[in-house]
GROMACS .gro file of C-alpha atoms in nm:
model
  462
    1UNK     CA    1  -5.003  -2.153 -13.463
    2UNK     CA    2  -4.926  -2.378 -13.758
    3UNK     CA    3  -4.597  -2.567 -13.765
    4UNK     CA    4  -4.496  -2.382 -14.081
    5UNK     CA    5  -4.532  -2.048 -13.905
    6UNK     CA    6  -4.352  -2.180 -13.597
    7UNK     CA    7  -4.057  -2.300 -13.805
    8UNK     CA    8  -4.042  -1.966 -13.987
    9UNK     CA    9  -4.061  -1.771 -13.661
   10UNK     CA   10  -3.794  -1.982 -13.489
   11UNK     CA   11  -3.566  -1.957 -13.794
   12UNK     CA   12  -3.605  -1.579 -13.813
   13UNK     CA   13  -3.554  -1.534 -13.438
   14UNK     CA   14  -3.241  -1.749 -13.431
   15UNK     CA   15  -3.074  -1.589 -13.732
   16UNK     CA   16  -3.189  -1.239 -13.629
   17UNK     CA   17  -3.045  -1.291 -13.280
   18UNK     CA   18  -2.712  -1.400 -13.424
   19UNK     CA   19  -2.714  -1.107 -13.664
   20UNK     CA   20  -2.799  -0.864 -13.384
   21UNK     CA   21  -2.504  -0.993 -13.184
   22UNK     CA   22  -2.272  -0.957 -13.485
   23UNK     CA   23  -2.399  -0.606 -13.570
   24UNK     CA   24  -2.366  -0.503 -13.205
   25UNK     CA   25  -2.005  -0.627 -13.198
   26UNK     CA   26  -1.933  -0.441 -13.521
   27UNK     CA   27  -2.082  -0.121 -13.387
   28UNK     CA   28  -1.902  -0.145 -13.052
   29UNK     CA   29  -1.576  -0.215 -13.232
   30UNK     CA   30  -1.637   0.092 -13.452
   31UNK     CA   31  -1.710   0.305 -13.145
   32UNK     CA   32  -1.391   0.184 -12.976
   33UNK     CA   33  -1.185   0.238 -13.288
   34UNK     CA   34  -1.328   0.586 -13.347
   35UNK     CA   35  -1.269   0.683 -12.985
   36UNK     CA   36  -0.909   0.561 -12.987
   37UNK     CA   37  -0.839   0.736 -13.318
   38UNK     CA   38  -0.977   1.061 -13.190
   39UNK     CA   39  -0.771   1.036 -12.869
   40UNK     CA   40  -0.462   0.991 -13.090
   41UNK     CA   41  -0.556   1.308 -13.282
   42UNK     CA   42  -0.626   1.492 -12.959
   43UNK     CA   43  -0.292   1.382 -12.812
   44UNK     CA   44  -0.115   1.511 -13.119
   45UNK     CA   45  -0.298   1.842 -13.082
   46UNK     CA   46  -0.187   1.852 -12.718
   47UNK     CA   47   0.177   1.794 -12.818
   48UNK     CA   48   0.149   2.062 -13.084
   49UNK     CA   49   0.009   2.300 -12.825
   50UNK     CA   50   0.304   2.221 -12.595
   51UNK     CA   51   0.555   2.275 -12.875
   52UNK     CA   52   0.394   2.594 -12.998
   53UNK     CA   53   0.385   2.751 -12.653
   54UNK     CA   54   0.703   2.631 -12.486
   55UNK     CA   55   0.943   2.531 -12.761
   56UNK     CA   56   0.886   2.814 -13.008
   57UNK     CA   57   1.233   2.965 -12.953
   58UNK     CA   58   1.407   2.631 -13.008
   59UNK     CA   59   1.236   2.568 -13.341
   60UNK     CA   60   1.342   2.693 -13.680
   61UNK     CA   61   1.117   2.932 -13.861
   62UNK     CA   62   1.024   2.667 -14.119
   63UNK     CA   63   0.932   2.408 -13.855
   64UNK     CA   64   0.747   2.661 -13.653
   65UNK     CA   65   0.544   2.770 -13.952
   66UNK     CA   66   0.463   2.405 -14.020
   67UNK     CA   67   0.344   2.362 -13.661
   68UNK     CA   68   0.135   2.675 -13.691
   69UNK     CA   69  -0.018   2.540 -14.012
   70UNK     CA   70  -0.101   2.210 -13.841
   71UNK     CA   71  -0.224   2.391 -13.537
   72UNK     CA   72  -0.459   2.592 -13.753
   73UNK     CA   73  -0.626   2.263 -13.851
   74UNK     CA   74  -0.822   2.263 -13.531
   75UNK     CA   75  -1.064   1.996 -13.418
   76UNK     CA   76  -1.431   2.064 -13.363
   77UNK     CA   77  -1.490   2.270 -13.047
   78UNK     CA   78  -1.119   2.251 -12.972
   79UNK     CA   79  -0.991   2.450 -12.673
   80UNK     CA   80  -0.650   2.470 -12.514
   81UNK     CA   81  -0.576   2.534 -12.146
   82UNK     CA   82  -0.241   2.572 -11.972
   83UNK     CA   83  -0.215   2.567 -11.594
   84UNK     CA   84   0.062   2.536 -11.343
   85UNK     CA   85   0.056   2.223 -11.141
   86UNK     CA   86  -0.042   2.405 -10.827
   87UNK     CA   87  -0.350   2.562 -10.989
   88UNK     CA   88  -0.658   2.467 -10.783
   89UNK     CA   89  -0.861   2.187 -10.945
   90UNK     CA   90  -1.180   2.378 -10.881
   91UNK     CA   91  -1.049   2.663 -11.099
   92UNK     CA   92  -0.955   2.420 -11.376
   93UNK     CA   93  -1.293   2.245 -11.358
   94UNK     CA   94  -1.472   2.581 -11.363
   95UNK     CA   95  -1.289   2.704 -11.673
   96UNK     CA   96  -1.337   2.369 -11.847
   97UNK     CA   97  -1.710   2.365 -11.757
   98UNK     CA   98  -1.669   2.007 -11.642
   99UNK     CA   99  -1.543   1.819 -11.341
  100UNK     CA  100  -1.247   1.608 -11.443
  101UNK     CA  101  -1.211   1.283 -11.244
  102UNK     CA  102  -0.931   1.245 -10.991
  103UNK     CA  103  -0.783   0.963 -11.203
  104UNK     CA  104  -0.716   1.217 -11.477
  105UNK     CA  105  -0.505   1.436 -11.247
  106UNK     CA  106  -0.332   1.129 -11.098
  107UNK     CA  107  -0.230   1.007 -11.446
  108UNK     CA  108  -0.103   1.355 -11.534
  109UNK     CA  109   0.121   1.361 -11.229
  110UNK     CA  110   0.240   1.001 -11.242
  111UNK     CA  111   0.244   0.920 -11.615
  112UNK     CA  112   0.282   1.271 -11.757
  113UNK     CA  113  -0.021   1.200 -11.979
  114UNK     CA  114  -0.393   1.150 -11.927
  115UNK     CA  115  -0.706   1.126 -12.136
  116UNK     CA  116  -1.074   1.097 -12.061
  117UNK     CA  117  -1.411   1.121 -12.233
  118UNK     CA  118  -1.699   1.292 -12.056
  119UNK     CA  119  -2.024   1.299 -12.248
  120UNK     CA  120  -1.944   1.399 -12.605
  121UNK     CA  121  -1.626   1.586 -12.504
  122UNK     CA  122  -1.276   1.440 -12.516
  123UNK     CA  123  -0.997   1.564 -12.289
  124UNK     CA  124  -0.622   1.510 -12.336
  125UNK     CA  125  -0.351   1.644 -12.110
  126UNK     CA  126   0.026   1.633 -12.068
  127UNK     CA  127   0.249   1.731 -11.778
  128UNK     CA  128   0.526   1.950 -11.916
  129UNK     CA  129   0.816   2.100 -11.718
  130UNK     CA  130   0.978   2.417 -11.836
  131UNK     CA  131   1.242   2.610 -11.634
  132UNK     CA  132   1.172   2.403 -11.323
  133UNK     CA  133   0.803   2.479 -11.342
  134UNK     CA  134   0.550   2.207 -11.422
  135UNK     CA  135   0.249   2.285 -11.635
  136UNK     CA  136  -0.072   2.103 -11.721
  137UNK     CA  137  -0.149   2.141 -12.091
  138UNK     CA  138  -0.508   2.033 -12.147
  139UNK     CA  139  -0.680   2.020 -12.484
  140UNK     CA  140  -1.049   1.944 -12.523
  141UNK     CA  141  -1.257   1.885 -12.840
  142UNK     CA  142  -1.563   1.704 -12.972
  143UNK     CA  143  -1.549   1.430 -13.234
  144UNK     CA  144  -1.831   1.559 -13.451
  145UNK     CA  145  -1.710   1.373 -13.760
  146UNK     CA  146  -1.673   1.047 -13.567
  147UNK     CA  147  -2.016   1.087 -13.410
  148UNK     CA  148  -2.169   1.148 -13.752
  149UNK     CA  149  -1.993   0.846 -13.898
  150UNK     CA  150  -2.108   0.630 -13.608
  151UNK     CA  151  -2.461   0.761 -13.652
  152UNK     CA  152  -2.451   0.668 -14.020
  153UNK     CA  153  -2.310   0.324 -13.935
  154UNK     CA  154  -2.581   0.272 -13.673
  155UNK     CA  155  -2.855   0.370 -13.920
  156UNK     CA  156  -2.703   0.144 -14.185
  157UNK     CA  157  -2.686  -0.152 -13.947
  158UNK     CA  158  -3.046  -0.098 -13.834
  159UNK     CA  159  -3.161  -0.077 -14.195
  160UNK     CA  160  -2.965  -0.389 -14.287
  161UNK     CA  161  -3.106  -0.567 -13.981
  162UNK     CA  162  -3.467  -0.485 -14.073
  163UNK     CA  163  -3.408  -0.571 -14.437
  164UNK     CA  164  -3.245  -0.899 -14.336
  165UNK     CA  165  -3.539  -0.982 -14.109
  166UNK     CA  166  -3.774  -0.938 -14.404
  167UNK     CA  167  -3.555  -1.147 -14.634
  168UNK     CA  168  -3.512  -1.413 -14.367
  169UNK     CA  169  -3.889  -1.428 -14.321
  170UNK     CA  170  -3.940  -1.488 -14.692
  171UNK     CA  171  -3.662  -1.748 -14.707
  172UNK     CA  172  -3.785  -1.920 -14.390
  173UNK     CA  173  -4.142  -1.920 -14.519
  174UNK     CA  174  -4.031  -2.070 -14.850
  175UNK     CA  175  -3.822  -2.349 -14.701
  176UNK     CA  176  -4.074  -2.423 -14.425
  177UNK     CA  177  -4.347  -2.460 -14.687
  178UNK     CA  178  -4.122  -2.673 -14.905
  179UNK     CA  179  -4.024  -2.892 -14.609
  180UNK     CA  180  -4.380  -2.937 -14.484
  181UNK     CA  181  -4.546  -2.982 -14.823
  182UNK     CA  182  -4.521  -3.363 -14.794
  183UNK     CA  183  -4.682  -3.341 -14.449
  184UNK     CA  184  -4.963  -3.126 -14.592
  185UNK     CA  185  -5.017  -3.384 -14.865
  186UNK     CA  186  -5.030  -3.659 -14.601
  187UNK     CA  187  -5.291  -3.463 -14.403
  188UNK     CA  188  -5.493  -3.395 -14.718
  189UNK     CA  189  -5.485  -3.761 -14.818
  190UNK     CA  190  -5.567  -3.887 -14.468
  191UNK     CA  191  -5.869  -3.652 -14.455
  192UNK     CA  192  -6.007  -3.816 -14.768
  193UNK     CA  193  -5.996  -4.167 -14.622
  194UNK     CA  194  -6.327  -4.287 -14.484
  195UNK     CA  195  -6.480  -4.619 -14.386
  196UNK     CA  196  -6.581  -4.673 -14.749
  197UNK     CA  197  -6.224  -4.639 -14.884
  198UNK     CA  198  -6.006  -4.783 -14.607
  199UNK     CA  199  -5.819  -4.979 -14.874
  200UNK     CA  200  -5.645  -4.661 -14.994
  201UNK     CA  201  -5.290  -4.597 -14.873
  202UNK     CA  202  -5.053  -4.302 -14.856
  203UNK     CA  203  -4.780  -4.272 -15.116
  204UNK     CA  204  -4.447  -4.392 -14.978
  205UNK     CA  205  -4.095  -4.300 -15.085
  206UNK     CA  206  -3.756  -4.463 -15.058
  207UNK     CA  207  -3.634  -4.196 -14.816
  208UNK     CA  208  -3.558  -4.292 -14.457
  209UNK     CA  209  -3.653  -3.956 -14.307
  210UNK     CA  210  -3.918  -3.888 -14.041
  211UNK     CA  211  -4.190  -3.808 -14.298
  212UNK     CA  212  -4.133  -4.144 -14.464
  213UNK     CA  213  -4.159  -4.313 -14.124
  214UNK     CA  214  -4.479  -4.118 -14.055
  215UNK     CA  215  -4.625  -4.232 -14.387
  216UNK     CA  216  -4.540  -4.594 -14.316
  217UNK     CA  217  -4.687  -4.561 -13.966
  218UNK     CA  218  -5.013  -4.423 -14.110
  219UNK     CA  219  -5.027  -4.705 -14.363
  220UNK     CA  220  -4.971  -4.963 -14.088
  221UNK     CA  221  -5.247  -4.801 -13.884
  222UNK     CA  222  -5.480  -4.810 -14.187
  223UNK     CA  223  -5.397  -5.179 -14.231
  224UNK     CA  224  -5.497  -5.244 -13.871
  225UNK     CA  225  -5.811  -5.032 -13.904
  226UNK     CA  226  -5.915  -5.207 -14.223
  227UNK     CA  227  -5.859  -5.545 -14.060
  228UNK     CA  228  -6.050  -5.435 -13.749
  229UNK     CA  229  -6.345  -5.313 -13.956
  230UNK     CA  230  -6.349  -5.638 -14.151
  231UNK     CA  231  -6.338  -5.839 -13.828
  232UNK     CA  232  -6.612  -5.625 -13.677
  233UNK     CA  233  -6.826  -5.659 -13.988
  234UNK     CA  234  -6.773  -6.035 -13.997
  235UNK     CA  235  -6.843  -6.056 -13.624
  236UNK     CA  236  -7.173  -5.872 -13.659
  237UNK     CA  237  -7.277  -6.076 -13.962
  238UNK     CA  238  -7.182  -6.405 -13.800
  239UNK     CA  239  -7.335  -6.312 -13.464
  240UNK     CA  240  -7.658  -6.206 -13.632
  241UNK     CA  241  -7.666  -6.530 -13.828
  242UNK     CA  242  -7.593  -6.751 -13.526
  243UNK     CA  243  -7.849  -6.570 -13.309
  244UNK     CA  244  -8.111  -6.569 -13.581
  245UNK     CA  245  -8.098  -6.944 -13.651
  246UNK     CA  246  -8.231  -7.065 -13.311
  247UNK     CA  247  -8.481  -6.779 -13.298
  248UNK     CA  248  -8.605  -6.869 -13.644
  249UNK     CA  249  -8.640  -7.233 -13.541
  250UNK     CA  250  -8.828  -7.139 -13.223
  251UNK     CA  251  -9.065  -6.906 -13.409
  252UNK     CA  252  -9.120  -7.162 -13.686
  253UNK     CA  253  -9.208  -7.443 -13.448
  254UNK     CA  254  -9.440  -7.228 -13.237
  255UNK     CA  255  -9.609  -7.084 -13.545
  256UNK     CA  256  -9.673  -7.433 -13.686
  257UNK     CA  257  -9.795  -7.559 -13.349
  258UNK     CA  258 -10.049  -7.276 -13.327
  259UNK     CA  259 -10.199  -7.335 -13.671
  260UNK     CA  260 -10.438  -7.595 -13.530
  261UNK     CA  261 -10.525  -7.798 -13.226
  262UNK     CA  262 -10.273  -8.071 -13.156
  263UNK     CA  263 -10.238  -8.367 -12.922
  264UNK     CA  264 -10.044  -8.336 -12.595
  265UNK     CA  265  -9.769  -8.553 -12.745
  266UNK     CA  266  -9.730  -8.316 -13.039
  267UNK     CA  267  -9.715  -8.011 -12.806
  268UNK     CA  268  -9.452  -8.188 -12.596
  269UNK     CA  269  -9.248  -8.255 -12.911
  270UNK     CA  270  -9.275  -7.889 -13.012
  271UNK     CA  271  -9.172  -7.777 -12.665
  272UNK     CA  272  -8.875  -8.009 -12.669
  273UNK     CA  273  -8.766  -7.858 -12.999
  274UNK     CA  274  -8.810  -7.507 -12.854
  275UNK     CA  275  -8.608  -7.610 -12.548
  276UNK     CA  276  -8.327  -7.743 -12.767
  277UNK     CA  277  -8.306  -7.420 -12.964
  278UNK     CA  278  -8.337  -7.212 -12.645
  279UNK     CA  279  -8.047  -7.405 -12.489
  280UNK     CA  280  -7.847  -7.347 -12.805
  281UNK     CA  281  -7.927  -6.977 -12.786
  282UNK     CA  282  -7.835  -6.972 -12.415
  283UNK     CA  283  -7.500  -7.137 -12.486
  284UNK     CA  284  -7.430  -6.884 -12.759
  285UNK     CA  285  -7.514  -6.589 -12.533
  286UNK     CA  286  -7.298  -6.734 -12.254
  287UNK     CA  287  -7.009  -6.762 -12.500
  288UNK     CA  288  -7.059  -6.399 -12.596
  289UNK     CA  289  -7.059  -6.296 -12.230
  290UNK     CA  290  -6.740  -6.489 -12.160
  291UNK     CA  291  -6.577  -6.330 -12.462
  292UNK     CA  292  -6.688  -5.985 -12.345
  293UNK     CA  293  -6.547  -6.056 -11.997
  294UNK     CA  294  -6.197  -6.089 -12.140
  295UNK     CA  295  -6.231  -5.742 -12.296
  296UNK     CA  296  -6.229  -5.587 -11.948
  297UNK     CA  297  -5.910  -5.487 -11.773
  298UNK     CA  298  -5.767  -5.640 -11.459
  299UNK     CA  299  -6.022  -5.471 -11.232
  300UNK     CA  300  -6.242  -5.730 -11.065
  301UNK     CA  301  -6.025  -6.027 -11.163
  302UNK     CA  302  -5.939  -6.253 -10.872
  303UNK     CA  303  -5.576  -6.360 -10.916
  304UNK     CA  304  -5.470  -6.672 -10.725
  305UNK     CA  305  -5.191  -6.933 -10.749
  306UNK     CA  306  -5.295  -7.214 -10.985
  307UNK     CA  307  -5.122  -7.548 -11.023
  308UNK     CA  308  -5.167  -7.630 -11.390
  309UNK     CA  309  -5.126  -8.009 -11.374
  310UNK     CA  310  -5.412  -8.033 -11.126
  311UNK     CA  311  -5.628  -7.798 -11.334
  312UNK     CA  312  -5.561  -8.004 -11.648
  313UNK     CA  313  -5.677  -8.319 -11.466
  314UNK     CA  314  -5.992  -8.138 -11.354
  315UNK     CA  315  -6.064  -8.021 -11.711
  316UNK     CA  316  -6.004  -8.375 -11.836
  317UNK     CA  317  -6.259  -8.508 -11.584
  318UNK     CA  318  -6.518  -8.252 -11.697
  319UNK     CA  319  -6.470  -8.344 -12.062
  320UNK     CA  320  -6.502  -8.715 -11.972
  321UNK     CA  321  -6.846  -8.642 -11.828
  322UNK     CA  322  -6.962  -8.455 -12.138
  323UNK     CA  323  -6.782  -8.667 -12.398
  324UNK     CA  324  -6.699  -9.012 -12.257
  325UNK     CA  325  -6.566  -9.124 -12.596
  326UNK     CA  326  -6.272  -8.883 -12.595
  327UNK     CA  327  -5.918  -9.023 -12.598
  328UNK     CA  328  -5.732  -8.740 -12.424
  329UNK     CA  329  -5.410  -8.860 -12.260
  330UNK     CA  330  -5.184  -8.657 -12.032
  331UNK     CA  331  -4.809  -8.705 -12.074
  332UNK     CA  332  -4.617  -8.654 -11.749
  333UNK     CA  333  -4.280  -8.768 -11.889
  334UNK     CA  334  -4.130  -8.419 -11.852
  335UNK     CA  335  -4.281  -8.360 -11.511
  336UNK     CA  336  -4.045  -8.130 -11.313
  337UNK     CA  337  -3.886  -8.236 -10.986
  338UNK     CA  338  -3.981  -7.902 -10.833
  339UNK     CA  339  -4.366  -7.885 -10.827
  340UNK     CA  340  -4.352  -7.508 -10.777
  341UNK     CA  341  -4.252  -7.478 -11.142
  342UNK     CA  342  -4.608  -7.587 -11.228
  343UNK     CA  343  -4.768  -7.294 -11.045
  344UNK     CA  344  -4.886  -6.976 -11.219
  345UNK     CA  345  -5.072  -6.670 -11.095
  346UNK     CA  346  -5.402  -6.611 -11.270
  347UNK     CA  347  -5.780  -6.621 -11.267
  348UNK     CA  348  -5.887  -6.978 -11.205
  349UNK     CA  349  -6.215  -6.958 -11.397
  350UNK     CA  350  -6.064  -6.804 -11.710
  351UNK     CA  351  -5.768  -7.044 -11.722
  352UNK     CA  352  -6.016  -7.330 -11.684
  353UNK     CA  353  -6.213  -7.200 -11.984
  354UNK     CA  354  -5.897  -7.165 -12.195
  355UNK     CA  355  -5.778  -7.521 -12.124
  356UNK     CA  356  -6.128  -7.663 -12.175
  357UNK     CA  357  -6.158  -7.488 -12.513
  358UNK     CA  358  -5.827  -7.626 -12.640
  359UNK     CA  359  -5.878  -7.982 -12.517
  360UNK     CA  360  -6.242  -7.994 -12.630
  361UNK     CA  361  -6.148  -7.864 -12.978
  362UNK     CA  362  -5.867  -8.118 -13.008
  363UNK     CA  363  -6.104  -8.404 -12.929
  364UNK     CA  364  -6.398  -8.268 -13.128
  365UNK     CA  365  -6.210  -8.187 -13.451
  366UNK     CA  366  -6.016  -8.516 -13.444
  367UNK     CA  367  -6.338  -8.717 -13.418
  368UNK     CA  368  -6.235  -8.843 -13.073
  369UNK     CA  369  -5.901  -8.974 -13.191
  370UNK     CA  370  -5.602  -8.981 -12.960
  371UNK     CA  371  -5.504  -8.642 -12.812
  372UNK     CA  372  -5.178  -8.595 -12.619
  373UNK     CA  373  -5.146  -8.322 -12.354
  374UNK     CA  374  -4.787  -8.262 -12.247
  375UNK     CA  375  -4.653  -8.027 -11.979
  376UNK     CA  376  -4.306  -7.877 -12.029
  377UNK     CA  377  -4.150  -7.642 -11.774
  378UNK     CA  378  -3.838  -7.430 -11.725
  379UNK     CA  379  -3.734  -7.163 -11.479
  380UNK     CA  380  -3.943  -6.892 -11.643
  381UNK     CA  381  -4.244  -7.050 -11.819
  382UNK     CA  382  -4.481  -7.342 -11.839
  383UNK     CA  383  -4.582  -7.485 -12.175
  384UNK     CA  384  -4.892  -7.698 -12.229
  385UNK     CA  385  -4.865  -7.871 -12.567
  386UNK     CA  386  -5.186  -8.026 -12.705
  387UNK     CA  387  -5.139  -8.252 -13.008
  388UNK     CA  388  -5.422  -8.406 -13.209
  389UNK     CA  389  -5.448  -8.601 -13.537
  390UNK     CA  390  -5.766  -8.444 -13.665
  391UNK     CA  391  -5.871  -8.260 -13.979
  392UNK     CA  392  -5.621  -7.977 -13.929
  393UNK     CA  393  -5.660  -7.618 -14.049
  394UNK     CA  394  -5.600  -7.508 -14.411
  395UNK     CA  395  -5.286  -7.291 -14.429
  396UNK     CA  396  -5.471  -6.998 -14.587
  397UNK     CA  397  -5.722  -6.991 -14.299
  398UNK     CA  398  -5.488  -7.003 -13.997
  399UNK     CA  399  -5.464  -6.623 -13.994
  400UNK     CA  400  -5.838  -6.602 -13.919
  401UNK     CA  401  -5.863  -6.851 -13.632
  402UNK     CA  402  -5.868  -6.580 -13.362
  403UNK     CA  403  -6.168  -6.402 -13.513
  404UNK     CA  404  -6.493  -6.460 -13.321
  405UNK     CA  405  -6.747  -6.679 -13.505
  406UNK     CA  406  -6.489  -6.773 -13.767
  407UNK     CA  407  -6.490  -7.142 -13.859
  408UNK     CA  408  -6.264  -7.307 -14.114
  409UNK     CA  409  -6.434  -7.440 -14.424
  410UNK     CA  410  -6.351  -7.803 -14.341
  411UNK     CA  411  -6.520  -7.802 -13.997
  412UNK     CA  412  -6.843  -7.615 -14.058
  413UNK     CA  413  -7.035  -7.940 -14.028
  414UNK     CA  414  -6.901  -7.983 -13.672
  415UNK     CA  415  -7.109  -7.838 -13.390
  416UNK     CA  416  -6.972  -7.510 -13.254
  417UNK     CA  417  -6.981  -7.132 -13.273
  418UNK     CA  418  -6.622  -7.030 -13.347
  419UNK     CA  419  -6.555  -6.885 -13.001
  420UNK     CA  420  -6.303  -7.134 -12.859
  421UNK     CA  421  -5.968  -7.007 -12.991
  422UNK     CA  422  -6.060  -6.634 -12.994
  423UNK     CA  423  -6.163  -6.661 -12.629
  424UNK     CA  424  -5.852  -6.863 -12.540
  425UNK     CA  425  -5.631  -6.610 -12.720
  426UNK     CA  426  -5.773  -6.323 -12.515
  427UNK     CA  427  -5.745  -6.516 -12.189
  428UNK     CA  428  -5.378  -6.593 -12.261
  429UNK     CA  429  -5.310  -6.231 -12.349
  430UNK     CA  430  -5.485  -6.124 -12.031
  431UNK     CA  431  -5.243  -6.342 -11.832
  432UNK     CA  432  -4.927  -6.222 -12.015
  433UNK     CA  433  -4.915  -6.557 -12.192
  434UNK     CA  434  -4.913  -6.659 -12.557
  435UNK     CA  435  -5.079  -6.920 -12.776
  436UNK     CA  436  -4.908  -7.083 -13.074
  437UNK     CA  437  -5.090  -7.291 -13.334
  438UNK     CA  438  -4.922  -7.518 -13.588
  439UNK     CA  439  -5.150  -7.715 -13.818
  440UNK     CA  440  -5.138  -7.927 -14.132
  441UNK     CA  441  -5.451  -7.988 -14.331
  442UNK     CA  442  -5.582  -8.345 -14.282
  443UNK     CA  443  -5.286  -8.430 -14.055
  444UNK     CA  444  -5.355  -8.261 -13.726
  445UNK     CA  445  -5.291  -7.959 -13.508
  446UNK     CA  446  -5.048  -7.868 -13.229
  447UNK     CA  447  -5.164  -7.595 -12.989
  448UNK     CA  448  -4.910  -7.463 -12.736
  449UNK     CA  449  -5.015  -7.249 -12.440
  450UNK     CA  450  -4.724  -7.065 -12.275
  451UNK     CA  451  -4.771  -6.922 -11.925
  452UNK     CA  452  -4.519  -6.725 -11.718
  453UNK     CA  453  -4.469  -6.915 -11.392
  454UNK     CA  454  -4.506  -6.762 -11.048
  455UNK     CA  455  -4.139  -6.659 -11.038
  456UNK     CA  456  -4.197  -6.414 -11.324
  457UNK     CA  457  -4.352  -6.071 -11.278
  458UNK     CA  458  -4.720  -6.109 -11.362
  459UNK     CA  459  -4.924  -5.832 -11.514
  460UNK     CA  460  -5.278  -5.847 -11.642
  461UNK     CA  461  -5.308  -5.672 -11.978
  462UNK     CA  462  -5.571  -5.631 -12.242
   0.00000   0.00000   0.00000
């Protein structure tokens, strides 16, 4: 069922329920009022019957004639019965064609008056004493006029109820449609957005209602989708380009080598060139595999305590072997007194990769100038601050540094694939950590890795 129909149905049901309660109260009040009014009339008829039968001699002719005139205005199906108090109840019930309840007789004896309604018949009685003899004067009648009026009222209320339901349905339908029209427009617009027109956005208003929030949420989602598609497209283009270059070089060298017979030395030179490009291709594929590994969730990750100062020294030793000319220095001036503050929980291999990427980039893009690695700790986190004085990153390109294969314009002549920071970013995110990069073009870069220490609750997340 559509929301518009649900809103209409709920609105009609709620208002109809309230109206049914009100109409029911009105009808019950009318029934009670009609019943009480008829009992008043019937009591008066009972008193008239008592006066006409027992007080005729005490009344003047004029008053008596007036009573007779009133008495002639009988009620529908009116009957009068006079019994002595000692008359058997079975006889009274037989002549009345109804069994009067015991409460009726009790009220007659104790209160000198009683009334009761049985079915459509009303009964009124008084206990009158004349010449030391007590009599029951009982008058019975049917309220035909009242019943007819109540029937008309009931029919009118039912008709009004049905008519109101119809009107409420139309009103509810109108307002539900009017309320949900903006939502329908949002759905219609969203359905027109495809991969080819992800740049389009929903129309926003100045209102602060839920529909405005929904519109803004959709636009934010479209922003993220557009960015994701651009990143994916760039990734595919860059990956294809980087994979194609070594393959092209390998095919070119082998094709040239096969054009004619060559000396062993020439074949060795060709094979060395093929090996170089194959190693380049292997390094690229390994980088892709490492990047893909960080896309997985925590399943399969071995989490162990890691002391970061020791790991940094190990990474520094590895870089010294590969690049002996580096000038990476480790600053222990803020070394904590409590060595436990240097321990984190994480995957040793991935943290090693992240630190190696940052330190290697700092040395590589600063042309082996001085690089300072500083460890700062507190009770909740460990910060590793890596400062270099290299080429820096242009301010308009910093937003792209976490995209795979992306390389800033001023470092494209430096060997690399653009995987270092994207991979490090995902590893930090996987370990509930963060990476912050501050850079000035031609002045240098500061990269800060922030890890929660072992005293904080650790959770692996994508």
